[in-house]
Tab-separated table of C-alpha atoms in Angstrom:
chain	number	residue	atom	x	y	z
N	1	ASP	CA	88.318	109.292	126.198
N	2	LEU	CA	90.310	106.070	126.453
N	3	ILE	CA	91.465	106.831	129.967
N	4	SER	CA	87.967	107.267	131.098
N	5	LEU	CA	87.021	103.989	129.615
N	6	VAL	CA	89.963	102.113	131.284
N	7	ASN	CA	89.033	103.666	134.665
N	8	TRP	CA	85.347	102.503	134.052
N	9	ARG	CA	86.838	99.015	133.401
N	10	SER	CA	85.230	98.832	129.986
N	11	ASN	CA	86.064	96.256	127.579
N	12	ILE	CA	87.916	98.318	124.690
N	13	LEU	CA	88.537	97.403	121.099
N	14	LEU	CA	91.121	99.491	118.968
N	15	VAL	CA	90.872	99.192	115.306
N	16	GLY	CA	93.544	100.824	113.088
N	17	PRO	CA	96.282	100.109	110.555
N	18	ALA	CA	99.636	98.538	111.270
N	19	GLY	CA	102.252	100.728	113.105
N	20	CYS	CA	99.736	103.363	114.223
N	21	GLY	CA	100.592	102.982	117.983
N	22	LYS	CA	97.926	100.674	119.317
N	23	THR	CA	100.369	98.649	121.436
N	24	THR	CA	102.246	101.868	122.702
N	25	ILE	CA	98.908	103.607	123.673
N	26	CYS	CA	97.886	100.380	125.685
N	27	LYS	CA	101.179	100.528	127.640
N	28	THR	CA	100.562	104.181	128.188
N	29	LEU	CA	97.081	103.726	129.423
N	30	ALA	CA	98.189	101.130	131.953
N	31	LYS	CA	100.859	103.424	133.344
N	32	ALA	CA	98.595	106.435	133.512
N	33	CYS	CA	95.853	104.502	135.261
N	34	LYS	CA	98.362	102.704	137.590
N	35	LEU	CA	97.555	99.193	136.384
N	36	ASP	CA	99.671	96.285	135.807
N	37	TYR	CA	100.347	95.377	132.150
N	38	GLY	CA	100.312	92.151	130.089
N	39	PHE	CA	100.006	91.246	126.581
N	40	ILE	CA	99.767	88.314	124.112
N	41	SER	CA	99.708	88.322	120.339
N	42	LEU	CA	97.023	86.121	119.059
N	43	SER	CA	98.532	84.364	115.960
N	44	GLY	CA	96.989	81.165	114.782
N	45	GLY	CA	99.628	79.083	116.555
N	46	VAL	CA	98.428	80.362	120.013
N	47	SER	CA	96.174	77.817	121.752
N	48	GLU	CA	93.785	78.305	124.702
N	49	ASN	CA	96.572	77.131	127.180
N	50	ASN	CA	98.587	80.281	126.391
N	51	LEU	CA	95.723	82.157	128.019
N	52	THR	CA	94.558	79.637	130.515
N	53	GLY	CA	97.772	78.097	131.676
N	54	CYS	CA	99.033	74.429	131.753
N	55	LEU	CA	100.162	71.552	133.847
N	56	LEU	CA	103.827	70.643	134.050
N	57	PRO	CA	105.292	67.655	135.659
N	58	VAL	CA	107.404	68.025	138.687
N	59	GLU	CA	110.034	65.497	139.980
N	60	GLU	CA	108.214	64.686	143.185
N	61	ASN	CA	106.387	61.392	142.564
N	62	GLY	CA	105.630	62.252	138.934
N	63	SER	CA	102.985	64.851	140.021
N	64	PHE	CA	101.840	67.945	138.018
N	65	ARG	CA	101.733	71.581	138.772
N	66	TYR	CA	99.541	74.172	137.519
N	67	ILE	CA	101.361	77.124	135.803
N	68	ALA	CA	99.291	80.211	135.398
N	69	THR	CA	99.814	82.722	132.571
N	70	ARG	CA	100.034	86.454	132.762
N	71	PHE	CA	96.467	86.599	131.592
N	72	ILE	CA	95.221	84.622	134.430
N	73	ASP	CA	97.326	86.520	136.912
N	74	LEU	CA	95.772	89.706	135.773
N	75	PHE	CA	92.218	88.381	135.616
N	76	LEU	CA	92.384	87.335	139.151
N	77	ASN	CA	94.421	90.285	140.647
N	78	GLY	CA	93.562	93.239	138.300
N	79	GLY	CA	95.499	94.885	135.483
N	80	LEU	CA	95.387	95.837	131.889
N	81	PHE	CA	95.718	93.041	129.378
N	82	LEU	CA	96.186	93.701	125.622
N	83	LEU	CA	94.832	90.965	123.257
N	84	ASP	CA	96.992	91.898	120.244
N	85	ASP	CA	96.028	90.872	116.659
N	86	LEU	CA	92.606	89.817	117.907
N	87	ALA	CA	91.427	88.802	114.351
N	88	GLY	CA	94.234	86.270	114.179
N	89	ALA	CA	92.985	84.344	117.172
N	90	SER	CA	91.889	80.666	116.856
N	91	ALA	CA	88.379	79.548	117.399
N	92	ASP	CA	89.385	77.993	120.819
N	93	CYS	CA	91.157	81.189	122.002
N	94	MET	CA	88.088	83.250	121.181
N	95	LEU	CA	85.761	80.856	123.125
N	96	VAL	CA	87.896	81.217	126.143
N	97	LEU	CA	87.956	85.131	125.617
N	98	ASN	CA	84.340	85.542	125.126
N	99	SER	CA	83.631	83.746	128.357
N	100	ALA	CA	86.021	85.782	130.201
N	101	ILE	CA	84.759	89.030	128.675
N	102	ALA	CA	81.173	88.534	128.851
N	103	ASN	CA	80.602	86.579	132.007
N	104	ALA	CA	83.202	88.024	134.236
N	105	GLU	CA	84.206	84.452	135.147
N	106	MET	CA	86.299	81.574	133.581
N	107	TYR	CA	86.421	77.903	133.930
N	108	VAL	CA	89.984	76.486	133.972
N	109	SER	CA	90.021	72.824	133.967
N	110	GLN	CA	93.764	72.209	134.628
N	111	ARG	CA	93.625	74.730	137.610
N	112	TYR	CA	92.526	71.702	139.611
N	113	GLN	CA	92.453	73.311	143.049
N	114	ASP	CA	90.174	76.094	142.092
N	115	GLN	CA	88.636	75.775	138.632
N	116	HIS	CA	86.143	78.568	138.736
N	117	LEU	CA	87.772	82.021	138.353
N	118	LYS	CA	86.104	85.376	139.119
N	119	ARG	CA	87.169	88.413	137.119
N	120	HIS	CA	88.810	91.066	139.325
N	121	LYS	CA	87.084	94.262	139.614
N	122	ASP	CA	90.202	96.101	138.251
N	123	PHE	CA	90.855	93.749	135.399
N	124	VAL	CA	90.588	95.568	131.879
N	125	ILE	CA	90.672	93.889	128.444
N	126	ILE	CA	91.772	95.869	125.472
N	127	GLY	CA	91.608	94.161	122.090
N	128	ALA	CA	93.678	95.341	119.180
N	129	THR	CA	93.263	94.657	115.353
N	130	ASN	CA	94.030	96.005	111.978
N	131	THR	CA	90.713	94.923	110.672
N	132	THR	CA	87.345	93.447	111.985
N	133	HIS	CA	86.066	91.831	108.840
N	134	GLY	CA	89.173	90.718	107.000
N	135	SER	CA	90.853	92.386	104.081
N	136	ALA	CA	93.411	91.687	101.312
N	137	MET	CA	96.016	93.798	103.126
N	138	TYR	CA	95.904	92.027	106.463
N	139	SER	CA	95.466	88.439	104.995
N	140	GLY	CA	96.671	86.769	108.156
N	141	GLN	CA	93.516	88.026	109.983
N	142	GLU	CA	90.005	86.776	109.577
N	143	ALA	CA	86.771	88.429	110.146
N	144	ILE	CA	85.882	88.662	113.978
N	145	ASP	CA	82.513	87.003	114.739
N	146	GLY	CA	79.684	89.155	115.781
N	147	SER	CA	79.432	87.507	119.342
N	148	THR	CA	83.066	88.774	120.060
N	149	LEU	CA	82.482	92.086	118.492
N	150	ASP	CA	79.310	92.623	120.639
N	151	ARG	CA	81.486	92.198	123.668
N	152	PHE	CA	83.393	95.327	122.854
N	153	GLN	CA	80.804	97.295	121.131
N	154	GLY	CA	80.230	99.754	123.821
N	155	ALA	CA	83.919	100.900	123.668
N	156	THR	CA	85.349	100.312	120.279
N	157	ARG	CA	87.566	103.104	118.987
N	158	ILE	CA	89.030	103.618	115.330
N	159	MET	CA	92.750	104.679	115.436
N	160	ASP	CA	94.915	106.188	112.568
N	161	TYR	CA	98.409	107.664	112.258
N	162	SER	CA	98.577	110.722	114.486
N	163	LYS	CA	100.225	113.811	112.805
N	164	THR	CA	100.364	115.406	116.265
N	165	LEU	CA	102.427	112.473	117.671
N	166	GLU	CA	104.545	112.103	114.510
N	167	LYS	CA	105.390	115.741	114.798
N	168	LYS	CA	106.967	115.090	118.194
N	169	ILE	CA	108.848	111.701	117.466
N	170	ILE	CA	109.844	111.881	113.725
N	171	HIS	CA	112.591	113.767	112.245
N	172	PRO	CA	111.253	116.560	110.114
N	173	ASP	CA	113.138	115.469	106.912
N	174	VAL	CA	111.524	112.030	107.191
N	175	LEU	CA	108.116	113.594	108.104
N	176	LYS	CA	108.049	115.600	104.896
N	177	TRP	CA	109.089	112.542	102.912
N	178	GLY	CA	106.693	110.208	104.725
N	179	TRP	CA	103.702	112.463	104.507
N	180	ALA	CA	104.131	113.056	100.915
N	181	LEU	CA	104.252	109.418	100.140
N	182	ARG	CA	101.217	108.741	102.193
N	183	GLN	CA	99.301	111.388	100.241
N	184	GLN	CA	100.410	109.854	96.847
N	185	ILE	CA	99.317	106.361	98.070
N	186	LYS	CA	95.980	107.796	98.808
N	187	ASP	CA	95.617	109.878	95.518
N	188	LYS	CA	96.758	107.054	93.170
N	189	LYS	CA	94.561	104.552	95.215
N	190	ILE	CA	97.402	102.135	95.851
N	191	ILE	CA	95.790	99.520	98.065
N	192	ASN	CA	97.678	97.427	100.447
N	193	ARG	CA	100.499	99.975	100.858
N	194	ILE	CA	100.937	101.965	103.935
N	195	VAL	CA	103.485	104.372	105.579
N	196	SER	CA	103.341	103.670	109.292
N	197	THR	CA	104.476	105.596	112.255
N	198	ARG	CA	106.519	102.656	113.091
N	199	VAL	CA	108.684	102.734	109.778
N	200	LEU	CA	109.020	106.448	110.047
N	201	GLU	CA	110.566	105.883	113.555
N	202	GLU	CA	113.057	103.649	112.015
N	203	PHE	CA	113.968	106.011	109.195
N	204	SER	CA	114.242	108.698	111.913
N	205	LYS	CA	116.838	106.681	113.656
N	206	GLN	CA	118.728	106.127	110.450
N	207	LYS	CA	118.741	109.890	109.900
N	208	ARG	CA	119.924	110.720	113.318
N	209	LEU	CA	122.552	108.021	113.432
N	210	GLY	CA	123.763	107.800	109.882
N	211	ASN	CA	122.600	110.729	108.232
N	212	TRP	CA	120.728	108.604	105.522
N	213	GLY	CA	118.462	110.370	103.249
N	214	SER	CA	115.604	109.470	101.013
N	215	ASP	CA	117.506	107.238	98.643
N	216	LYS	CA	118.267	104.787	101.518
N	217	TRP	CA	114.637	104.765	102.772
N	218	GLU	CA	113.074	104.457	99.346
N	219	MET	CA	115.260	101.597	98.537
N	220	SER	CA	113.760	99.759	101.934
N	221	MET	CA	110.335	101.181	101.493
N	222	PHE	CA	109.816	100.085	97.781
N	223	ALA	CA	111.610	96.677	98.071
N	224	THR	CA	108.502	94.688	97.907
N	225	TRP	CA	106.521	97.077	95.549
N	226	ARG	CA	105.433	95.852	92.092
N	227	VAL	CA	106.378	97.800	88.869
N	228	ASP	CA	102.911	98.875	88.298
N	229	GLU	CA	102.688	100.375	91.856
N	230	LEU	CA	106.152	102.084	91.366
N	231	ASN	CA	104.909	103.447	87.989
N	232	LYS	CA	101.872	105.159	89.593
N	233	ILE	CA	104.060	107.387	91.714
N	234	GLY	CA	106.620	107.991	88.824
N	235	LYS	CA	109.442	105.630	90.255
N	236	GLN	CA	111.366	102.779	89.008
N	237	ARG	CA	113.762	100.305	90.369
N	238	LEU	CA	117.284	99.935	88.970
N	239	ASP	CA	119.297	96.502	88.768
N	240	ASP	CA	120.971	97.355	92.026
N	241	GLY	CA	117.701	97.962	93.766
N	242	ALA	CA	118.086	101.671	93.876
N	243	ILE	CA	114.805	103.714	93.180
N	244	VAL	CA	114.802	106.681	90.872
N	245	ALA	CA	112.340	108.860	89.302
N	246	ARG	CA	111.168	107.765	85.969
């Protein structure tokens, strides 16, 4: 499904929880489709110049030279570019992106020799976000405006944690523990708490390298949980940070 969309050069949006593999799958898609790969994480501190490039002074006569970005390079020459954390982008970044996505061309004023850029036929944009409309869990991300969502509407896909993938890469002991906790979070309706594939990978590494068990994983996993949340799953925190059954 996703490989077909990439091969058709569709604008793709991946929506899913933190640590479910959105970034990993984009790298895999680029490799599978034989495309160069680039990415940017669109936090609030990222400006449009991080996408369009900038002018830097050179020593010769105080002149300036245009420095392109990876985004511009792939826009002109083809490749797959991941716009990670799309819901965290500033308004200025979104205006640049909306033009590049919808109009298949960009105007880059600082690129003084050739300011009108045409999108390469083999350029693919993939946006990735945890949420499209904002949520308490992902408070650093805002609702994505309708005009941006419309540009991805034809190829938007919901992602979640893949048990098939986790069976392949997660240690069985960690998997059993993690899936049980994930089910408890769901059953007890503990909002804003997740058990990501990413954190299970880390615990698997700890199991392999140090033979650490659930006491170590729980000390880390529950370090930021509130008392009422721990109570819901029958756990409590001791003075030394250890987590035990109530």
